[in-house]
Amino acid sequence: MIINGSGAGRQPSSELVNGNKTEQSARHFHSNSNDVSALETLGPAAKLTDADPSEIPPASAPGRQNAVTINDILERRAKAGRLIAPTASYSDSDMFKGPQVGKPKSQSMDHHLSPESLSRHPCALKQAARHLKTPGLISLGGGLPCAEYFPIESITLKVPTPPHFSEAATASSGAEVRIGKYDVTDPLIQGTYDLSIALNYAQATGSAQLSRFVTEHTELVHNPPYSDWRSCLTVGSTGALEQTLRMLCDGPGRGDCLLTEEYSFSTALETANPLGVKVVGVKMDEQGLLPEAMDELLSGWDPKEREGRRKPHVLYTVPSGQNPTGATQGLERRREVYEVARKHDLFVIEDEPYYYIQMPLETGATTAAKEGEEGADGEGKEEEETVESFISSLIPSLLSMDVDGRVLRMDSFSKVVVPGSRVGWVTASEQIIERYIRHAEVCNQGPSGISQVILYKLLDEQWGHEGYFKWLMNLRGEYTKRRDTMVAAVEKFLPKEVVSWSVPVAGMFYWLKVDHTQHPGIQAGRTILEVEEEIFDSCIAKGVLVARGSWFRAEQDTEPNELFFRATFAAATAENMTEAIRRFGEAVRESFKL
Amino acid sequence: MIINGSGAGRQPSSELVNGNKTEQSARHFHSNSNDVSALETLGPAAKLTDADPSEIPPASAPGRQNAVTINDILERRAKAGRLIAPTASYSDSDMFKGPQVGKPKSQSMDHHLSPESLSRHPCALKQAARHLKTPGLISLGGGLPCAEYFPIESITLKVPTPPHFSEAATASSGAEVRIGKYDVTDPLIQGTYDLSIALNYAQATGSAQLSRFVTEHTELVHNPPYSDWRSCLTVGSTGALEQTLRMLCDGPGRGDCLLTEEYSFSTALETANPLGVKVVGVKMDEQGLLPEAMDELLSGWDPKEREGRRKPHVLYTVPSGQNPTGATQGLERRREVYEVARKHDLFVIEDEPYYYIQMPLETGATTAAKEGEEGADGEGKEEEETVESFISSLIPSLLSMDVDGRVLRMDSFSKVVVPGSRVGWVTASEQIIERYIRHAEVCNQGPSGISQVILYKLLDEQWGHEGYFKWLMNLRGEYTKRRDTMVAAVEKFLPKEVVSWSVPVAGMFYWLKVDHTQHPGIQAGRTILEVEEEIFDSCIAKGVLVARGSWFRAEQDTEPNELFFRATFAAATAENMTEAIRRFGEAVRESFKL
């Protein structure tokens, strides 16, 4: 294997990844090194089967038939022994997966990659790290500082104990979790991850310790239907999207476009535009993206009518609680979206920050009346629901139906743990993740080690998979209460003759459609943007900040023909939220002279 | 001010930055809001003076004549009152600078910017955050989670107390620093930065709290000679370099090149190449970059001889302890480099991770004999040196002589605090930093808040500027001991007939030149790369990892004509380092059949 920095003759194939895997198999990575564990059976060949790769799992049992359970994971870990992953050690999410029996291998997505991505070579210095496993080797190689000079001896966290998640319960029954500098080499502690490792440089994939957790979590929830899937930590989905767009799109050279919902996450639009990637909006309904509209758009694509741009080959979508519309694709909708993606050979970026904030549709005065309880202990509220039934209740992801390996899923801790960690993860096929890592090595070197060790200690060691799911279940309940407070407020305070909405079943956003055709200004010749601005300014004057719908329009170079505002129920207290909606209603009424 | 997401009519000027500044002046940012403090005098106009912008501060007193002292900073802070910077609040490093009396304004660097950078627009949602300061406003705007759902009640750090920096001293006399969730709103604590803020989203510039610290630190050490300089936090210098290259270079479109040392940081090369930016190496000596060679290269540049590429307009340089050569530019050298940059209108990226690891040249058996003391308490060792004399002893930076605003300096905590924080900062003119922030908003959203609050608590609240400088002084002493250990080892074990070196006066690297002309293989027709590989493989077999010189060649598409290896003295213990050099010497001897 060539690790020379010289560019000549190197291919962006998976050769190097495989090379690494061979040298640093799971065996060397766990303490039970002589144990013929489940992990040892995981050679790439073992995952190639005769299964028909064209078969999407049936809708009736969406991928759960061979579901991996938390007990499977616990058993697997027990067999593998203590995870040994010292400073900057190489890891691969494949080391932490279960046997991928009966799954096909992903298809090649080479033709989707940009010239920029194809030209990336492995980082010479990071590659050299593979020699660190040589017994007795002394490294004068990388300029890694000595842990002796890290001025933090320990970090202690105070965190909730499942299921006592509220702030009050944490104050009384929370656990103190200590992270020492040398916990891993301390024979009394025998830790898995410590500050000497977390505070130093690491691989751009993130640490083996947190990678293991997110890989297992991904397997528990999505269990992708092809064998060679990988997860890789990111610096959050904002950064992951930028990397992924650059990996797949070449605006100036190839005239690439990006398909997305006609109203889309504004930061995504602001990411694509400077790359010279033209964003193309697909019509939506209350379940989001319309597959027929996408099919039609693609089937009728004519570069001559599109400034010479070639037919789009990448779709960016937020299937659950879409930002800004709050729309959630149901199971059938997702299957249809995936089928259109296959038909037109689209690569799909599935961005799912709100995936775990899926809520029941039914709301009502009863729930809204509970608003005073906000912040109370979540304990016991979800007692009728098990972790298994929670996982089963989630609408299956596009990743879970991706037999081809054409989906890159972005997960995030921002909405369900803390945004300030700047840690998330992506899941895709081995070849896509290999390119992603090559990019991350020069783009950010992976997420903060401090964030990683804190998340690891909380999610893996303190809570475990079971505890984390219980946290997510509790959080879903909290957001449902908040959503219901807003339902009650919009019902009470908004003028239904001009404002309409669908109740969101996931996420954090309420999308309010205002019927501009009834606006006296519009009737007198003013533009929708002018009316939108008037209402927005009036809102500020009245003391409420809402987001303007036009900020989210995928095709910013066209005139809007509808008027929307977005309101979040994530941030304000119940009382403030209600008052804010009242103010918004007042601003609308005044503008419409109602 | 337009904050609509619509692209029409928006310019990448500093208008928006100024707009923000007006609305959110320092007044609103500190608790003494009625105090006519020094900060209030800082309107942009106040900084425009009649000073001659062509005048570089004289070499005899490089920028220290109007030096800002720690006492000035303390006074300024006392006048400003408690810093009030709640969740996701906007800040600008200008809020934390002292009066920039007598300094000219930076020159426009617009012509250096890439089309990609020029096309970036402010993030609509981040811009909307400016309304959050409106009294009584309830935000239903951004999807910021409620701090109530952050499952960390507190983080407690155990850290050293200056000057008792060693691990042993920290264990016995270290301080416990607690970060609570609501320290800022707790009337008893009246904190400046807490978990409710740090764990949530923030501006891409990073938090006001840590920005203040790095801005003041930059002023204390570099005090740039133009008025409108800014600092901005980064996700570390790896990410900062990628962003900066994309901001300045357009490989495919404009045929941009990047000048750098002929041997350069391999990750920098791996960053530039996939962007289509051609790296051009400049000859070096033991003081690094040769200004005359750079002048000659640029003066004689002919696109026809360079695959049509236009004359380079960007220089990337590591002036202190350059990676991989360990070379350090002296003061005169830096002034010459800067003059050549002005002559050819170069924009300069000054990457200075090793700036504080500047070491005295004199070494010797006495120092080397101390190696057994490694890790002992640093207390008292530097007692003869004051913080002021330490700062004065540092070779002035290119930033400190940058009268034009053509330098972007990258600072990092990686080598001097912890790499795992993934936090650093850049300093440049307002217009450059404004473009940098626009990029960061979509590229990574700034560094981890967890990392930021921990660094803030340690560096600002626990140590203060004085304590941090003492830490740096102590660290420099530690690395000097390590360097001296390696000096003794190379003197003892390397065959001087074929291996030569200069003793590094900064950084972490020893650059060992091997005289390939004496190698029997070369004499028999083998290539330098083959011999390099043979020695490298032999080193691995003997149990030492060194870095191959060819990994660092700026122009990877040409054949090497010299043979080097890089060894770091940062990582191994004194005993291991000595043994490792012995093994390397053995590998060289065997290969040369000495």
PDB file of N, CA, C and O in Angstrom, chain B residues 403-451:
ATOM      1  N   VAL B 403       0.695  46.688   7.790  1.00  0.00           N
ATOM      2  CA  VAL B 403       0.020  47.993   7.698  1.00  0.00           C
ATOM      3  C   VAL B 403      -1.107  47.992   6.668  1.00  0.00           C
ATOM      4  O   VAL B 403      -2.007  48.835   6.712  1.00  0.00           O
ATOM      5  N   ASP B 404      -1.087  47.058   5.727  1.00  0.00           N
ATOM      6  CA  ASP B 404      -2.075  47.064   4.642  1.00  0.00           C
ATOM      7  C   ASP B 404      -3.348  46.280   4.970  1.00  0.00           C
ATOM      8  O   ASP B 404      -4.389  46.505   4.351  1.00  0.00           O
ATOM      9  N   GLY B 405      -3.262  45.314   5.869  1.00  0.00           N
ATOM     10  CA  GLY B 405      -4.376  44.380   6.062  1.00  0.00           C
ATOM     11  C   GLY B 405      -4.356  43.283   5.011  1.00  0.00           C
ATOM     12  O   GLY B 405      -5.405  42.839   4.554  1.00  0.00           O
ATOM     13  N   ARG B 406      -3.142  42.813   4.666  1.00  0.00           N
ATOM     14  CA  ARG B 406      -3.018  41.760   3.651  1.00  0.00           C
ATOM     15  C   ARG B 406      -2.646  40.416   4.265  1.00  0.00           C
ATOM     16  O   ARG B 406      -2.301  39.475   3.553  1.00  0.00           O
ATOM     17  N   VAL B 407      -2.672  40.349   5.580  1.00  0.00           N
ATOM     18  CA  VAL B 407      -2.308  39.113   6.282  1.00  0.00           C
ATOM     19  C   VAL B 407      -3.544  38.563   6.989  1.00  0.00           C
ATOM     20  O   VAL B 407      -4.271  39.306   7.644  1.00  0.00           O
ATOM     21  N   LEU B 408      -3.788  37.277   6.840  1.00  0.00           N
ATOM     22  CA  LEU B 408      -4.735  36.582   7.713  1.00  0.00           C
ATOM     23  C   LEU B 408      -3.886  35.651   8.561  1.00  0.00           C
ATOM     24  O   LEU B 408      -3.180  34.792   8.038  1.00  0.00           O
ATOM     25  N   ARG B 409      -3.924  35.876   9.867  1.00  0.00           N
ATOM     26  CA  ARG B 409      -3.146  35.048  10.779  1.00  0.00           C
ATOM     27  C   ARG B 409      -4.032  33.970  11.373  1.00  0.00           C
ATOM     28  O   ARG B 409      -5.150  34.244  11.810  1.00  0.00           O
ATOM     29  N   MET B 410      -3.533  32.738  11.415  1.00  0.00           N
ATOM     30  CA  MET B 410      -4.277  31.639  12.030  1.00  0.00           C
ATOM     31  C   MET B 410      -3.581  31.271  13.342  1.00  0.00           C
ATOM     32  O   MET B 410      -2.402  30.920  13.341  1.00  0.00           O
ATOM     33  N   ASP B 411      -4.318  31.364  14.425  1.00  0.00           N
ATOM     34  CA  ASP B 411      -3.818  30.917  15.726  1.00  0.00           C
ATOM     35  C   ASP B 411      -4.568  29.666  16.135  1.00  0.00           C
ATOM     36  O   ASP B 411      -5.701  29.436  15.698  1.00  0.00           O
ATOM     37  N   SER B 412      -3.948  28.900  16.994  1.00  0.00           N
ATOM     38  CA  SER B 412      -4.507  27.602  17.354  1.00  0.00           C
ATOM     39  C   SER B 412      -4.234  27.302  18.816  1.00  0.00           C
ATOM     40  O   SER B 412      -3.198  27.666  19.347  1.00  0.00           O
ATOM     41  N   PHE B 413      -5.185  26.642  19.454  1.00  0.00           N
ATOM     42  CA  PHE B 413      -4.937  26.140  20.808  1.00  0.00           C
ATOM     43  C   PHE B 413      -4.353  24.726  20.779  1.00  0.00           C
ATOM     44  O   PHE B 413      -4.038  24.167  21.826  1.00  0.00           O
ATOM     45  N   SER B 414      -4.224  24.153  19.590  1.00  0.00           N
ATOM     46  CA  SER B 414      -3.882  22.731  19.502  1.00  0.00           C
ATOM     47  C   SER B 414      -2.530  22.389  20.102  1.00  0.00           C
ATOM     48  O   SER B 414      -2.380  21.376  20.774  1.00  0.00           O
ATOM     49  N   LYS B 415      -1.521  23.203  19.839  1.00  0.00           N
ATOM     50  CA  LYS B 415      -0.178  22.846  20.294  1.00  0.00           C
ATOM     51  C   LYS B 415       0.119  23.377  21.684  1.00  0.00           C
ATOM     52  O   LYS B 415       1.074  22.941  22.312  1.00  0.00           O
ATOM     53  N   VAL B 416      -0.669  24.331  22.143  1.00  0.00           N
ATOM     54  CA  VAL B 416      -0.333  24.959  23.421  1.00  0.00           C
ATOM     55  C   VAL B 416      -1.383  24.768  24.518  1.00  0.00           C
ATOM     56  O   VAL B 416      -1.115  25.059  25.680  1.00  0.00           O
ATOM     57  N   VAL B 417      -2.574  24.301  24.158  1.00  0.00           N
ATOM     58  CA  VAL B 417      -3.542  23.943  25.209  1.00  0.00           C
ATOM     59  C   VAL B 417      -3.971  22.496  24.935  1.00  0.00           C
ATOM     60  O   VAL B 417      -3.356  21.581  25.476  1.00  0.00           O
ATOM     61  N   VAL B 418      -4.954  22.292  24.080  1.00  0.00           N
ATOM     62  CA  VAL B 418      -5.334  20.919  23.701  1.00  0.00           C
ATOM     63  C   VAL B 418      -5.812  20.908  22.247  1.00  0.00           C
ATOM     64  O   VAL B 418      -6.582  21.775  21.847  1.00  0.00           O
ATOM     65  N   PRO B 419      -5.365  19.916  21.463  1.00  0.00           N
ATOM     66  CA  PRO B 419      -5.849  19.821  20.079  1.00  0.00           C
ATOM     67  C   PRO B 419      -7.320  19.415  20.017  1.00  0.00           C
ATOM     68  O   PRO B 419      -8.029  19.783  19.077  1.00  0.00           O
ATOM     69  N   GLY B 420      -7.762  18.654  21.000  1.00  0.00           N
ATOM     70  CA  GLY B 420      -9.105  18.084  20.963  1.00  0.00           C
ATOM     71  C   GLY B 420     -10.224  19.094  21.136  1.00  0.00           C
ATOM     72  O   GLY B 420     -11.390  18.759  20.988  1.00  0.00           O
ATOM     73  N   SER B 421      -9.892  20.346  21.430  1.00  0.00           N
ATOM     74  CA  SER B 421     -10.953  21.357  21.529  1.00  0.00           C
ATOM     75  C   SER B 421     -11.474  21.721  20.149  1.00  0.00           C
ATOM     76  O   SER B 421     -12.611  22.134  20.002  1.00  0.00           O
ATOM     77  N   ARG B 422     -10.636  21.535  19.124  1.00  0.00           N
ATOM     78  CA  ARG B 422     -10.962  21.996  17.759  1.00  0.00           C
ATOM     79  C   ARG B 422     -11.443  23.454  17.800  1.00  0.00           C
ATOM     80  O   ARG B 422     -12.487  23.801  17.247  1.00  0.00           O
ATOM     81  N   VAL B 423     -10.641  24.272  18.434  1.00  0.00           N
ATOM     82  CA  VAL B 423     -10.902  25.710  18.473  1.00  0.00           C
ATOM     83  C   VAL B 423      -9.607  26.453  18.175  1.00  0.00           C
ATOM     84  O   VAL B 423      -8.549  26.108  18.714  1.00  0.00           O
ATOM     85  N   GLY B 424      -9.694  27.422  17.314  1.00  0.00           N
ATOM     86  CA  GLY B 424      -8.594  28.337  17.069  1.00  0.00           C
ATOM     87  C   GLY B 424      -9.202  29.685  16.720  1.00  0.00           C
ATOM     88  O   GLY B 424     -10.384  29.904  16.973  1.00  0.00           O
ATOM     89  N   TRP B 425      -8.381  30.581  16.175  1.00  0.00           N
ATOM     90  CA  TRP B 425      -8.962  31.840  15.715  1.00  0.00           C
ATOM     91  C   TRP B 425      -8.138  32.433  14.578  1.00  0.00           C
ATOM     92  O   TRP B 425      -6.983  32.079  14.411  1.00  0.00           O
ATOM     93  N   VAL B 426      -8.792  33.250  13.805  1.00  0.00           N
ATOM     94  CA  VAL B 426      -8.110  33.974  12.742  1.00  0.00           C
ATOM     95  C   VAL B 426      -8.203  35.466  13.027  1.00  0.00           C
ATOM     96  O   VAL B 426      -9.149  35.924  13.680  1.00  0.00           O
ATOM     97  N   THR B 427      -7.201  36.216  12.551  1.00  0.00           N
ATOM     98  CA  THR B 427      -7.201  37.668  12.688  1.00  0.00           C
ATOM     99  C   THR B 427      -6.865  38.267  11.322  1.00  0.00           C
ATOM    100  O   THR B 427      -5.915  37.824  10.668  1.00  0.00           O
ATOM    101  N   ALA B 428      -7.659  39.213  10.905  1.00  0.00           N
ATOM    102  CA  ALA B 428      -7.442  39.874   9.610  1.00  0.00           C
ATOM    103  C   ALA B 428      -8.282  41.142   9.595  1.00  0.00           C
ATOM    104  O   ALA B 428      -8.868  41.532  10.613  1.00  0.00           O
ATOM    105  N   SER B 429      -8.360  41.779   8.435  1.00  0.00           N
ATOM    106  CA  SER B 429      -9.140  43.010   8.331  1.00  0.00           C
ATOM    107  C   SER B 429     -10.635  42.686   8.391  1.00  0.00           C
ATOM    108  O   SER B 429     -11.054  41.562   8.127  1.00  0.00           O
ATOM    109  N   GLU B 430     -11.401  43.712   8.699  1.00  0.00           N
ATOM    110  CA  GLU B 430     -12.850  43.552   8.839  1.00  0.00           C
ATOM    111  C   GLU B 430     -13.477  42.916   7.597  1.00  0.00           C
ATOM    112  O   GLU B 430     -14.310  42.021   7.696  1.00  0.00           O
ATOM    113  N   GLN B 431     -13.052  43.371   6.426  1.00  0.00           N
ATOM    114  CA  GLN B 431     -13.703  42.839   5.214  1.00  0.00           C
ATOM    115  C   GLN B 431     -13.389  41.371   5.003  1.00  0.00           C
ATOM    116  O   GLN B 431     -14.236  40.603   4.550  1.00  0.00           O
ATOM    117  N   ILE B 432     -12.174  40.972   5.340  1.00  0.00           N
ATOM    118  CA  ILE B 432     -11.792  39.567   5.186  1.00  0.00           C
ATOM    119  C   ILE B 432     -12.538  38.707   6.214  1.00  0.00           C
ATOM    120  O   ILE B 432     -13.064  37.638   5.902  1.00  0.00           O
ATOM    121  N   ILE B 433     -12.596  39.177   7.432  1.00  0.00           N
ATOM    122  CA  ILE B 433     -13.281  38.416   8.480  1.00  0.00           C
ATOM    123  C   ILE B 433     -14.782  38.337   8.203  1.00  0.00           C
ATOM    124  O   ILE B 433     -15.414  37.294   8.436  1.00  0.00           O
ATOM    125  N   GLU B 434     -15.338  39.380   7.640  1.00  0.00           N
ATOM    126  CA  GLU B 434     -16.772  39.332   7.301  1.00  0.00           C
ATOM    127  C   GLU B 434     -17.034  38.219   6.287  1.00  0.00           C
ATOM    128  O   GLU B 434     -17.982  37.436   6.424  1.00  0.00           O
ATOM    129  N   ARG B 435     -16.190  38.105   5.285  1.00  0.00           N
ATOM    130  CA  ARG B 435     -16.335  37.022   4.296  1.00  0.00           C
ATOM    131  C   ARG B 435     -16.115  35.655   4.956  1.00  0.00           C
ATOM    132  O   ARG B 435     -16.773  34.678   4.631  1.00  0.00           O
ATOM    133  N   TYR B 436     -15.151  35.615   5.880  1.00  0.00           N
ATOM    134  CA  TYR B 436     -14.858  34.368   6.587  1.00  0.00           C
ATOM    135  C   TYR B 436     -16.091  33.894   7.370  1.00  0.00           C
ATOM    136  O   TYR B 436     -16.458  32.711   7.344  1.00  0.00           O
ATOM    137  N   ILE B 437     -16.737  34.825   8.030  1.00  0.00           N
ATOM    138  CA  ILE B 437     -17.909  34.473   8.845  1.00  0.00           C
ATOM    139  C   ILE B 437     -19.052  33.971   7.955  1.00  0.00           C
ATOM    140  O   ILE B 437     -19.712  32.978   8.263  1.00  0.00           O
ATOM    141  N   ARG B 438     -19.261  34.670   6.810  1.00  0.00           N
ATOM    142  CA  ARG B 438     -20.315  34.217   5.884  1.00  0.00           C
ATOM    143  C   ARG B 438     -20.080  32.768   5.485  1.00  0.00           C
ATOM    144  O   ARG B 438     -21.017  32.000   5.320  1.00  0.00           O
ATOM    145  N   HIS B 439     -18.833  32.412   5.300  1.00  0.00           N
ATOM    146  CA  HIS B 439     -18.496  31.050   4.923  1.00  0.00           C
ATOM    147  C   HIS B 439     -18.723  30.084   6.095  1.00  0.00           C
ATOM    148  O   HIS B 439     -19.320  29.021   5.937  1.00  0.00           O
ATOM    149  N   ALA B 440     -18.256  30.489   7.259  1.00  0.00           N
ATOM    150  CA  ALA B 440     -18.372  29.617   8.438  1.00  0.00           C
ATOM    151  C   ALA B 440     -19.830  29.304   8.767  1.00  0.00           C
ATOM    152  O   ALA B 440     -20.153  28.218   9.245  1.00  0.00           O
ATOM    153  N   GLU B 441     -20.714  30.246   8.486  1.00  0.00           N
ATOM    154  CA  GLU B 441     -22.137  30.037   8.800  1.00  0.00           C
ATOM    155  C   GLU B 441     -22.716  28.808   8.096  1.00  0.00           C
ATOM    156  O   GLU B 441     -23.601  28.145   8.625  1.00  0.00           O
ATOM    157  N   VAL B 442     -22.234  28.516   6.901  1.00  0.00           N
ATOM    158  CA  VAL B 442     -22.757  27.352   6.183  1.00  0.00           C
ATOM    159  C   VAL B 442     -21.790  26.175   6.206  1.00  0.00           C
ATOM    160  O   VAL B 442     -22.146  25.061   5.810  1.00  0.00           O
ATOM    161  N   CYS B 443     -20.579  26.419   6.668  1.00  0.00           N
ATOM    162  CA  CYS B 443     -19.534  25.407   6.550  1.00  0.00           C
ATOM    163  C   CYS B 443     -19.382  24.604   7.842  1.00  0.00           C
ATOM    164  O   CYS B 443     -19.045  23.424   7.810  1.00  0.00           O
ATOM    165  N   ASN B 444     -19.627  25.223   8.977  1.00  0.00           N
ATOM    166  CA  ASN B 444     -19.476  24.492  10.240  1.00  0.00           C
ATOM    167  C   ASN B 444     -20.219  25.149  11.403  1.00  0.00           C
ATOM    168  O   ASN B 444     -20.280  24.574  12.475  1.00  0.00           O
ATOM    169  N   GLN B 445     -20.753  26.351  11.236  1.00  0.00           N
ATOM    170  CA  GLN B 445     -21.450  27.065  12.317  1.00  0.00           C
ATOM    171  C   GLN B 445     -20.555  27.371  13.500  1.00  0.00           C
ATOM    172  O   GLN B 445     -21.047  27.557  14.617  1.00  0.00           O
ATOM    173  N   GLY B 446     -19.255  27.416  13.269  1.00  0.00           N
ATOM    174  CA  GLY B 446     -18.351  27.770  14.360  1.00  0.00           C
ATOM    175  C   GLY B 446     -18.013  26.584  15.240  1.00  0.00           C
ATOM    176  O   GLY B 446     -18.537  25.481  15.062  1.00  0.00           O
ATOM    177  N   PRO B 447     -17.105  26.818  16.189  1.00  0.00           N
ATOM    178  CA  PRO B 447     -16.606  25.712  17.012  1.00  0.00           C
ATOM    179  C   PRO B 447     -17.599  25.224  18.070  1.00  0.00           C
ATOM    180  O   PRO B 447     -18.579  25.902  18.376  1.00  0.00           O
ATOM    181  N   SER B 448     -17.318  24.072  18.606  1.00  0.00           N
ATOM    182  CA  SER B 448     -18.124  23.466  19.669  1.00  0.00           C
ATOM    183  C   SER B 448     -18.283  24.420  20.843  1.00  0.00           C
ATOM    184  O   SER B 448     -17.319  24.978  21.362  1.00  0.00           O
ATOM    185  N   GLY B 449     -19.530  24.601  21.283  1.00  0.00           N
ATOM    186  CA  GLY B 449     -19.779  25.436  22.450  1.00  0.00           C
ATOM    187  C   GLY B 449     -19.233  24.814  23.726  1.00  0.00           C
ATOM    188  O   GLY B 449     -18.829  25.519  24.652  1.00  0.00           O
ATOM    189  N   ILE B 450     -19.217  23.493  23.764  1.00  0.00           N
ATOM    190  CA  ILE B 450     -18.667  22.808  24.942  1.00  0.00           C
ATOM    191  C   ILE B 450     -17.179  23.127  25.047  1.00  0.00           C
ATOM    192  O   ILE B 450     -16.667  23.493  26.109  1.00  0.00           O
ATOM    193  N   SER B 451     -16.472  23.022  23.924  1.00  0.00           N
ATOM    194  CA  SER B 451     -15.054  23.380  23.917  1.00  0.00           C
ATOM    195  C   SER B 451     -14.864  24.837  24.318  1.00  0.00           C
ATOM    196  O   SER B 451     -13.972  25.173  25.100  1.00  0.00           O
TER     197      SER B 451
END
